[in-house]
Amino acid sequence: MDNRGWHLQPDGLATIPAEKACPRIIVHVDMDSFYASVEVRHRPELAGKPVVIGADPGKGPGRGVVLTCSYEARKFGVHSALPVTRAFELCPEAIFLPPRHELYQETSGRVMDILEGYEDRFQQVSIDEAYLDITSCGGYAAATEIARKIKQDIFRQEHLTCSIGVAPGKSTAKVASDFEKPGGLVVVTPERAREFLSPLPVEKIPGIGPKTAASLRAMGIRTIGSLAEADVQELMGIFGRAAAAVRDLARGVDDDEVRGSSSAKSISREQTFCPDCDDPGEVMNTLLSLSDELCRELRGVRAYARTVTVKVRYPDFSTTTRAQTLPRPTHEPRHIRKAVLELGLPLVRQQKVRLAGVRLSSLVARDNRQKTIEDFSK
Ligand code: TTP
Ligand code: MG
């Protein structure tokens, strides 16, 4: 194949150069009142009540701050970073709970696994938010369906709600996910991006904090729309060399990539069936030949893999992944094929399949030093 003009990713995916690309489809997922929702999940009697995560103001010197609170508590003016003593003044009937960070980390890990199962181009950016680049799904109608499925999967598997924004860039997708919290799903097509952003206050743009917003207001710029029209020279006084890029964000122009956090530590291949495949034998053969290709790639980068993951997506976009840790790292096709068979067979029985994929992770250099694929590609 002629690869001129194409960028090859470390995981072997080819992307079209930005100047020729059709509009991207970026999804931003952010869990709703994350720590508080996890606590309510474990104590259902708290559902519908104002719940504040932070030190109990009645105990100790009360110097702590609110980490987060339920939406019921937000109605009283409570919010993250507020001193708990102030939160108590605003809402004395709130239930104050100390944080259980381990529980939130574990829950976050499972949520991120669900999201990563949807798309290899996945980037976790905090404990409760991540981006996915799902441009390959083909259009904003299909993307809306995927976003709905993501919400359903997270709710069914974790009993938690999230808000999702879908847009042509990361910044607008994040603004969109915040727009109808909690439980929101806001889709901003490329044609609508500017119109969507225009009336919003400048501090809605990720990265513009209260101080920067105050400086902009002093220049008469309050809305994203007026920021989009502002003079770059004037903006340089606030943003320096980033002025043009910030103005682009206000115009809904943002080509910051979703940096696949997993591709740095793994190699993967997947195949979409068109039409959907109803022959389990064909799906299994596809998985096996994808795994053979990956073994060749492993040899090429002089690495062994320890973990094999099989991913299967069904026609309704629900996606299941199953992983197996091998007894020892290997690049032997027969060992990896055996794992792929064991993992794949239960997933393809009696179901039509839209996409099948294999990922090899926990990569180790052949000289047994622990290395990531990034070291190999230098
Ligand atoms: P956020 O996503 O900012 O907040 P949230 O999920 O609680 O609420 P929202 O529905 O508005 O998204 O942060 C995620 C978690 O990070 C939050 O549940 C608690 C923690 N956090 C802090 O510990 N300190 C902080 O100042 C903030 C903002 C969050
Ligand atoms: Mg959140």
Short mmCIF file of C-alpha atoms and ligand atoms in Angstrom, two decimals:
data_model
loop_
_atom_site.label_atom_id
_atom_site.label_comp_id
_atom_site.label_asym_id
_atom_site.label_seq_id
_atom_site.Cartn_x
_atom_site.Cartn_y
_atom_site.Cartn_z
CA MET A 1 0.00 0.00 0.00
CA ASP A 2 1.19 3.51 -0.73
CA ASN A 3 1.48 5.27 2.61
CA ARG A 4 2.62 8.63 1.32
CA GLY A 5 0.69 11.42 2.98
CA TRP A 6 -0.57 9.14 5.72
CA HIS A 7 0.57 9.04 9.32
CA LEU A 8 1.09 5.58 10.76
CA GLN A 9 0.27 5.40 14.45
CA PRO A 10 2.31 3.15 16.79
CA ASP A 11 -0.64 0.75 16.83
CA GLY A 12 -0.65 0.50 13.06
CA LEU A 13 -3.73 2.65 12.45
CA ALA A 14 -3.44 5.04 9.54
CA THR A 15 -4.93 8.53 9.84
CA ILE A 16 -5.62 11.05 7.12
CA PRO A 17 -3.45 14.19 7.43
CA ALA A 18 -5.33 17.08 9.08
CA GLU A 19 -5.57 19.23 5.93
CA LYS A 20 -7.44 16.48 4.07
CA ALA A 21 -9.44 15.16 7.00
CA CYS A 22 -13.21 15.23 7.18
CA PRO A 23 -14.56 16.72 10.42
CA ARG A 24 -13.57 14.64 13.42
CA ILE A 25 -16.03 13.23 15.92
CA ILE A 26 -14.77 13.65 19.46
CA VAL A 27 -16.63 12.42 22.53
CA HIS A 28 -16.04 13.83 26.01
CA VAL A 29 -17.43 11.80 28.91
CA ASP A 30 -17.58 13.26 32.43
CA MET A 31 -19.15 11.45 35.38
CA ASP A 32 -21.83 13.35 37.31
CA SER A 33 -20.93 14.49 40.87
CA PHE A 34 -18.51 11.57 40.79
CA TYR A 35 -17.40 10.97 44.41
CA ALA A 36 -20.87 11.80 45.76
CA SER A 37 -22.62 9.50 43.24
CA VAL A 38 -20.30 6.61 44.18
CA GLU A 39 -21.18 7.14 47.87
CA VAL A 40 -24.91 7.26 47.09
CA ARG A 41 -24.58 4.06 45.08
CA HIS A 42 -23.24 2.32 48.20
CA ARG A 43 -25.82 3.93 50.50
CA PRO A 44 -29.08 4.09 48.53
CA GLU A 45 -30.88 5.72 51.47
CA LEU A 46 -28.93 8.88 50.54
CA ALA A 47 -30.45 9.10 47.06
CA GLY A 48 -32.15 12.45 46.47
CA LYS A 49 -30.49 14.04 49.53
CA PRO A 50 -27.82 16.75 49.74
CA VAL A 51 -24.54 14.84 50.12
CA VAL A 52 -21.22 16.62 50.59
CA ILE A 53 -17.85 14.88 50.31
CA GLY A 54 -15.37 16.52 52.69
CA ALA A 55 -14.43 16.50 56.36
CA ASP A 56 -17.40 16.68 58.73
CA PRO A 57 -17.64 20.37 59.82
CA GLY A 58 -18.97 19.26 63.20
CA LYS A 59 -15.77 17.36 63.99
CA GLY A 60 -12.32 18.89 64.29
CA PRO A 61 -11.27 22.38 63.33
CA GLY A 62 -13.32 22.35 60.11
CA ARG A 63 -10.55 23.56 57.87
CA GLY A 64 -11.33 21.14 55.05
CA VAL A 65 -12.89 21.97 51.70
CA VAL A 66 -15.70 20.34 49.77
CA LEU A 67 -14.32 17.86 47.22
CA THR A 68 -17.69 17.57 45.51
CA CYS A 69 -21.37 17.35 46.38
CA SER A 70 -24.58 15.90 45.00
CA TYR A 71 -26.74 18.02 42.70
CA GLU A 72 -29.27 18.35 45.55
CA ALA A 73 -26.58 20.10 47.63
CA ARG A 74 -25.65 22.34 44.68
CA LYS A 75 -29.12 23.91 44.85
CA PHE A 76 -28.04 25.43 48.17
CA GLY A 77 -24.95 26.99 46.60
CA VAL A 78 -22.52 24.30 47.77
CA HIS A 79 -19.71 23.48 45.30
CA SER A 80 -16.21 21.98 45.04
CA ALA A 81 -13.43 23.87 46.87
CA LEU A 82 -15.84 25.67 49.22
CA PRO A 83 -14.77 25.43 52.91
CA VAL A 84 -16.92 22.74 54.57
CA THR A 85 -17.81 25.24 57.32
CA ARG A 86 -19.38 27.47 54.65
CA ALA A 87 -21.12 24.45 53.11
CA PHE A 88 -22.59 23.70 56.54
CA GLU A 89 -23.89 27.28 56.84
CA LEU A 90 -25.51 27.04 53.41
CA CYS A 91 -27.00 23.57 53.94
CA PRO A 92 -27.00 22.34 57.56
CA GLU A 93 -29.11 19.31 56.69
CA ALA A 94 -26.50 18.00 54.23
CA ILE A 95 -24.89 14.64 54.92
CA PHE A 96 -21.12 15.16 55.15
CA LEU A 97 -19.03 12.11 54.23
CA PRO A 98 -15.25 11.71 54.37
CA PRO A 99 -13.71 10.74 51.00
CA ARG A 100 -12.88 7.09 50.22
CA HIS A 101 -10.30 7.59 47.50
CA GLU A 102 -9.58 3.90 46.94
CA LEU A 103 -13.22 3.23 46.16
CA TYR A 104 -13.32 6.12 43.67
CA GLN A 105 -10.11 4.95 41.98
CA GLU A 106 -11.42 1.40 41.57
CA THR A 107 -14.72 2.65 40.16
CA SER A 108 -12.89 5.01 37.82
CA GLY A 109 -10.76 2.11 36.54
CA ARG A 110 -13.85 0.11 35.61
CA VAL A 111 -15.54 3.11 33.94
CA MET A 112 -12.38 3.77 31.92
CA ASP A 113 -12.29 0.10 30.86
CA ILE A 114 -15.82 0.45 29.51
CA LEU A 115 -14.83 3.59 27.57
CA GLU A 116 -11.61 2.13 26.23
CA GLY A 117 -13.61 -0.85 24.97
CA TYR A 118 -15.39 1.54 22.60
CA GLU A 119 -12.37 2.97 20.88
CA ASP A 120 -8.61 2.59 20.92
CA ARG A 121 -8.26 6.33 20.50
CA PHE A 122 -9.05 6.98 24.10
CA GLN A 123 -7.51 9.49 26.49
CA GLN A 124 -8.28 9.61 30.17
CA VAL A 125 -7.76 13.16 31.44
CA SER A 126 -8.83 12.94 35.07
CA ILE A 127 -10.34 10.46 37.51
CA ASP A 128 -13.79 10.89 35.97
CA GLU A 129 -13.36 12.17 32.42
CA ALA A 130 -12.02 10.94 29.11
CA TYR A 131 -12.03 11.68 25.40
CA LEU A 132 -12.66 9.24 22.57
CA ASP A 133 -12.06 9.91 18.87
CA ILE A 134 -14.84 8.01 17.12
CA THR A 135 -14.48 9.61 13.69
CA SER A 136 -14.37 6.12 12.17
CA CYS A 137 -18.05 5.54 13.07
CA GLY A 138 -18.89 7.57 9.98
CA GLY A 139 -21.17 10.41 11.08
CA TYR A 140 -22.87 12.37 13.83
CA ALA A 141 -26.04 10.22 13.77
CA ALA A 142 -24.03 7.04 14.45
CA ALA A 143 -21.97 8.96 17.03
CA THR A 144 -25.14 9.96 18.90
CA GLU A 145 -26.13 6.30 19.11
CA ILE A 146 -22.68 5.36 20.42
CA ALA A 147 -22.91 8.09 23.07
CA ARG A 148 -26.30 6.72 24.18
CA LYS A 149 -24.83 3.21 24.41
CA ILE A 150 -21.92 4.50 26.47
CA LYS A 151 -24.33 6.08 28.96
CA GLN A 152 -26.37 2.87 29.12
CA ASP A 153 -23.29 0.68 29.60
CA ILE A 154 -21.96 2.84 32.43
CA PHE A 155 -25.36 2.92 34.08
CA ARG A 156 -25.97 -0.82 33.74
CA GLN A 157 -22.51 -1.87 34.83
CA GLU A 158 -21.70 0.78 37.45
CA HIS A 159 -25.10 2.29 38.39
CA LEU A 160 -23.68 5.75 37.76
CA THR A 161 -24.66 8.53 35.39
CA CYS A 162 -22.41 10.62 33.20
CA SER A 163 -22.74 13.53 30.82
CA ILE A 164 -21.47 13.36 27.26
CA GLY A 165 -20.54 15.97 24.70
CA VAL A 166 -19.96 15.10 21.04
CA ALA A 167 -18.27 17.69 18.80
CA PRO A 168 -15.61 18.12 16.10
CA GLY A 169 -12.90 19.01 18.67
CA LYS A 170 -11.90 18.26 22.27
CA SER A 171 -12.54 21.73 23.65
CA THR A 172 -16.07 22.02 22.21
CA ALA A 173 -16.86 18.43 23.25
CA LYS A 174 -15.93 19.31 26.85
CA VAL A 175 -18.08 22.45 26.77
CA ALA A 176 -20.92 20.30 25.40
CA SER A 177 -20.62 17.61 28.09
CA ASP A 178 -20.92 20.33 30.75
CA PHE A 179 -23.89 22.00 29.05
CA GLU A 180 -26.73 19.80 30.32
CA LYS A 181 -25.28 18.20 33.44
CA PRO A 182 -26.29 15.89 35.07
CA GLY A 183 -27.23 13.12 32.66
CA GLY A 184 -26.73 15.29 29.55
CA LEU A 185 -26.03 14.28 25.99
CA VAL A 186 -25.24 17.26 23.79
CA VAL A 187 -24.22 16.75 20.18
CA VAL A 188 -22.66 19.70 18.36
CA THR A 189 -22.20 19.11 14.66
CA PRO A 190 -19.42 21.00 12.84
CA GLU A 191 -21.95 23.33 11.20
CA ARG A 192 -23.42 24.25 14.59
CA ALA A 193 -20.20 24.58 16.59
CA ARG A 194 -19.83 28.35 16.32
CA GLU A 195 -23.49 29.05 16.95
CA PHE A 196 -23.41 26.75 20.01
CA LEU A 197 -20.34 28.37 21.54
CA SER A 198 -21.08 31.99 20.69
CA PRO A 199 -23.51 33.02 23.51
CA LEU A 200 -21.61 31.20 26.29
CA PRO A 201 -19.41 33.10 28.78
CA VAL A 202 -15.67 32.91 28.00
CA GLU A 203 -14.91 30.90 31.17
CA LYS A 204 -16.75 27.94 29.68
CA ILE A 205 -13.71 27.36 27.44
CA PRO A 206 -11.53 24.75 29.20
CA GLY A 207 -8.40 26.51 30.44
CA ILE A 208 -9.96 29.97 30.83
CA GLY A 209 -10.20 30.45 34.59
CA PRO A 210 -11.85 33.26 36.58
CA LYS A 211 -8.76 35.54 36.46
CA THR A 212 -8.36 35.30 32.69
CA ALA A 213 -12.11 35.78 32.28
CA ALA A 214 -11.88 38.96 34.40
CA SER A 215 -9.04 40.29 32.20
CA LEU A 216 -11.10 39.55 29.09
CA ARG A 217 -14.14 41.28 30.59
CA ALA A 218 -11.95 44.34 31.25
CA MET A 219 -11.37 44.38 27.46
CA GLY A 220 -15.13 44.15 26.85
CA ILE A 221 -15.02 40.45 25.93
CA ARG A 222 -17.62 38.45 27.85
CA THR A 223 -18.88 35.80 25.46
CA ILE A 224 -17.09 33.17 23.42
CA GLY A 225 -18.63 34.84 20.36
CA SER A 226 -16.88 38.14 21.07
CA LEU A 227 -13.63 36.28 21.81
CA ALA A 228 -13.97 34.64 18.38
CA GLU A 229 -14.11 38.11 16.76
CA ALA A 230 -11.37 39.72 18.87
CA ASP A 231 -8.14 41.12 17.49
CA VAL A 232 -5.23 38.66 17.91
CA GLN A 233 -2.77 41.48 18.70
CA GLU A 234 -4.98 42.59 21.60
CA LEU A 235 -5.41 39.03 22.85
CA MET A 236 -1.62 38.61 22.91
CA GLY A 237 -1.58 40.88 25.97
CA ILE A 238 -3.39 38.10 27.86
CA PHE A 239 -2.47 34.87 26.10
CA GLY A 240 0.93 35.68 24.56
CA ARG A 241 1.85 33.35 21.70
CA ALA A 242 -1.24 31.21 22.37
CA ALA A 243 -3.59 34.07 21.40
CA ALA A 244 -4.43 32.77 17.92
CA ALA A 245 -4.98 29.24 19.24
CA VAL A 246 -7.34 30.48 21.97
CA ARG A 247 -9.28 32.50 19.40
CA ASP A 248 -9.50 29.36 17.26
CA LEU A 249 -11.01 27.48 20.21
CA ALA A 250 -13.64 30.22 20.49
CA ARG A 251 -14.35 29.64 16.78
CA GLY A 252 -14.79 25.92 17.40
CA VAL A 253 -11.49 25.17 15.64
CA ASP A 254 -9.36 22.73 17.61
CA ASP A 255 -7.22 19.99 16.11
CA ASP A 256 -5.69 18.77 19.38
CA GLU A 257 -5.54 14.98 19.01
CA VAL A 258 -6.99 12.41 21.36
CA ARG A 259 -3.70 10.94 22.50
CA GLY A 260 -4.35 7.23 22.78
CA SER A 261 -2.98 6.51 26.21
CA SER A 262 -3.25 2.78 25.60
CA SER A 263 -1.50 2.69 22.22
CA ALA A 264 1.72 3.81 23.90
CA LYS A 265 1.80 0.59 25.90
CA SER A 266 0.08 -1.81 23.54
CA ILE A 267 -0.38 -2.79 19.93
CA SER A 268 -3.77 -3.54 18.48
CA ARG A 269 -5.62 -4.42 15.29
CA GLU A 270 -9.31 -4.46 14.60
CA GLN A 271 -11.61 -5.13 11.69
CA THR A 272 -15.10 -3.86 10.98
CA PHE A 273 -17.43 -6.22 9.11
CA CYS A 274 -19.57 -4.67 6.45
CA PRO A 275 -22.28 -5.96 6.49
CA ASP A 276 -22.29 -7.31 10.07
CA CYS A 277 -20.96 -10.88 10.21
CA ASP A 278 -23.26 -13.69 11.37
CA ASP A 279 -20.70 -16.48 10.93
CA PRO A 280 -18.83 -17.17 14.22
CA GLY A 281 -16.21 -19.17 12.28
CA GLU A 282 -15.40 -16.18 10.11
CA VAL A 283 -15.14 -13.87 13.12
CA MET A 284 -12.79 -16.31 14.89
CA ASN A 285 -10.62 -16.64 11.76
CA THR A 286 -10.44 -12.87 11.56
CA LEU A 287 -9.39 -12.64 15.22
CA LEU A 288 -6.70 -15.29 14.65
CA SER A 289 -5.27 -13.58 11.60
CA LEU A 290 -5.26 -10.23 13.46
CA SER A 291 -3.36 -11.93 16.28
CA ASP A 292 -0.83 -13.40 13.80
CA GLU A 293 -0.27 -9.92 12.34
CA LEU A 294 0.33 -8.59 15.85
CA CYS A 295 2.83 -11.37 16.57
CA ARG A 296 4.76 -10.34 13.46
CA GLU A 297 4.70 -6.76 14.70
CA LEU A 298 5.95 -7.89 18.12
CA ARG A 299 8.90 -9.66 16.48
CA GLY A 300 9.60 -6.53 14.46
CA VAL A 301 9.92 -4.43 17.61
CA ARG A 302 11.76 -7.23 19.50
CA ALA A 303 9.10 -7.44 22.21
CA TYR A 304 7.03 -9.96 24.10
CA ALA A 305 3.42 -9.45 25.24
CA ARG A 306 1.99 -10.52 28.58
CA THR A 307 -1.70 -9.60 28.16
CA VAL A 308 -4.08 -10.52 25.34
CA THR A 309 -7.41 -8.70 24.98
CA VAL A 310 -10.20 -9.57 22.56
CA LYS A 311 -12.84 -6.99 21.74
CA VAL A 312 -16.13 -7.66 19.99
CA ARG A 313 -18.67 -5.02 19.04
CA TYR A 314 -22.24 -6.01 18.16
CA PRO A 315 -24.61 -4.34 15.67
CA ASP A 316 -26.19 -2.23 18.45
CA PHE A 317 -22.69 -0.85 19.26
CA SER A 318 -22.54 -2.63 22.61
CA THR A 319 -18.95 -3.76 23.07
CA THR A 320 -17.45 -6.50 25.17
CA THR A 321 -13.77 -6.94 25.95
CA ARG A 322 -12.15 -9.91 27.66
CA ALA A 323 -8.52 -10.06 28.70
CA GLN A 324 -6.17 -12.86 29.71
CA THR A 325 -2.77 -12.60 31.33
CA LEU A 326 -0.37 -15.22 29.95
CA PRO A 327 1.86 -17.29 32.27
CA ARG A 328 4.89 -15.56 30.77
CA PRO A 329 5.51 -12.86 28.13
CA THR A 330 5.64 -14.30 24.59
CA HIS A 331 5.64 -13.51 20.89
CA GLU A 332 4.77 -17.09 19.89
CA PRO A 333 1.67 -17.07 17.63
CA ARG A 334 0.45 -20.41 19.02
CA HIS A 335 0.32 -19.16 22.63
CA ILE A 336 -1.39 -15.95 21.63
CA ARG A 337 -3.80 -17.79 19.30
CA LYS A 338 -4.78 -20.10 22.18
CA ALA A 339 -5.66 -17.11 24.38
CA VAL A 340 -7.56 -15.45 21.51
CA LEU A 341 -9.60 -18.63 20.97
CA GLU A 342 -10.48 -18.95 24.66
CA LEU A 343 -11.40 -15.30 24.96
CA GLY A 344 -13.17 -14.93 21.62
CA LEU A 345 -15.34 -18.05 21.36
CA PRO A 346 -17.82 -17.17 24.14
CA LEU A 347 -18.20 -13.66 22.68
CA VAL A 348 -19.15 -14.61 19.12
CA ARG A 349 -21.62 -17.44 19.69
CA GLN A 350 -25.05 -16.89 18.17
CA GLN A 351 -24.58 -13.18 17.72
CA LYS A 352 -23.97 -10.97 14.73
CA VAL A 353 -20.72 -9.07 14.98
CA ARG A 354 -19.94 -5.59 13.73
CA LEU A 355 -16.26 -5.35 14.72
CA ALA A 356 -13.63 -7.67 16.14
CA GLY A 357 -10.21 -6.75 17.50
CA VAL A 358 -7.17 -8.00 19.37
CA ARG A 359 -4.84 -6.01 21.61
CA LEU A 360 -1.51 -7.14 23.04
CA SER A 361 -0.35 -5.19 26.07
CA SER A 362 2.06 -5.33 29.03
CA LEU A 363 4.84 -5.38 26.44
CA VAL A 364 8.32 -6.36 27.55
CA ALA A 365 11.54 -5.93 25.57
CA ARG A 366 13.22 -9.21 24.57
CA ASP A 367 16.19 -8.39 26.77
CA ASN A 368 13.65 -8.51 29.61
CA ARG A 369 13.99 -4.90 30.60
CA GLN A 370 10.55 -3.44 31.18
CA LYS A 371 9.92 -1.18 28.21
CA THR A 372 6.96 0.39 26.53
CA ILE A 373 6.27 0.42 22.81
CA GLU A 374 7.39 4.05 22.74
CA ASP A 375 10.93 2.94 23.50
CA PHE A 376 10.78 0.52 20.58
CA SER A 377 9.59 3.02 18.04
CA LYS A 378 12.46 5.50 18.67
P1 TTP B 1 -15.54 17.01 38.50
O1 TTP B 1 -15.86 16.20 37.30
O2 TTP B 1 -15.03 18.41 38.31
O3 TTP B 1 -16.84 17.15 39.42
P2 TTP B 1 -17.96 16.08 39.71
O4 TTP B 1 -17.83 14.86 38.90
O5 TTP B 1 -18.03 15.86 41.19
O6 TTP B 1 -19.29 16.86 39.31
P3 TTP B 1 -19.80 17.22 37.84
O7 TTP B 1 -21.13 16.55 37.73
O8 TTP B 1 -19.89 18.71 37.83
O9 TTP B 1 -18.78 16.71 36.87
O10 TTP B 1 -14.49 16.25 39.40
C1 TTP B 1 -14.47 14.83 39.53
C2 TTP B 1 -14.11 14.45 40.95
O11 TTP B 1 -12.86 15.01 41.31
C3 TTP B 1 -15.11 14.95 41.98
O12 TTP B 1 -16.21 14.07 42.17
C4 TTP B 1 -14.26 15.09 43.21
C5 TTP B 1 -12.86 15.38 42.68
N1 TTP B 1 -12.57 16.83 42.84
C6 TTP B 1 -11.82 17.23 43.96
O13 TTP B 1 -11.38 16.40 44.77
N2 TTP B 1 -11.58 18.57 44.12
C7 TTP B 1 -12.06 19.53 43.27
O14 TTP B 1 -11.84 20.75 43.47
C8 TTP B 1 -12.83 19.09 42.13
C9 TTP B 1 -13.37 20.11 41.16
C10 TTP B 1 -13.04 17.74 41.96
MG MG B 2 -17.49 14.97 36.83
#
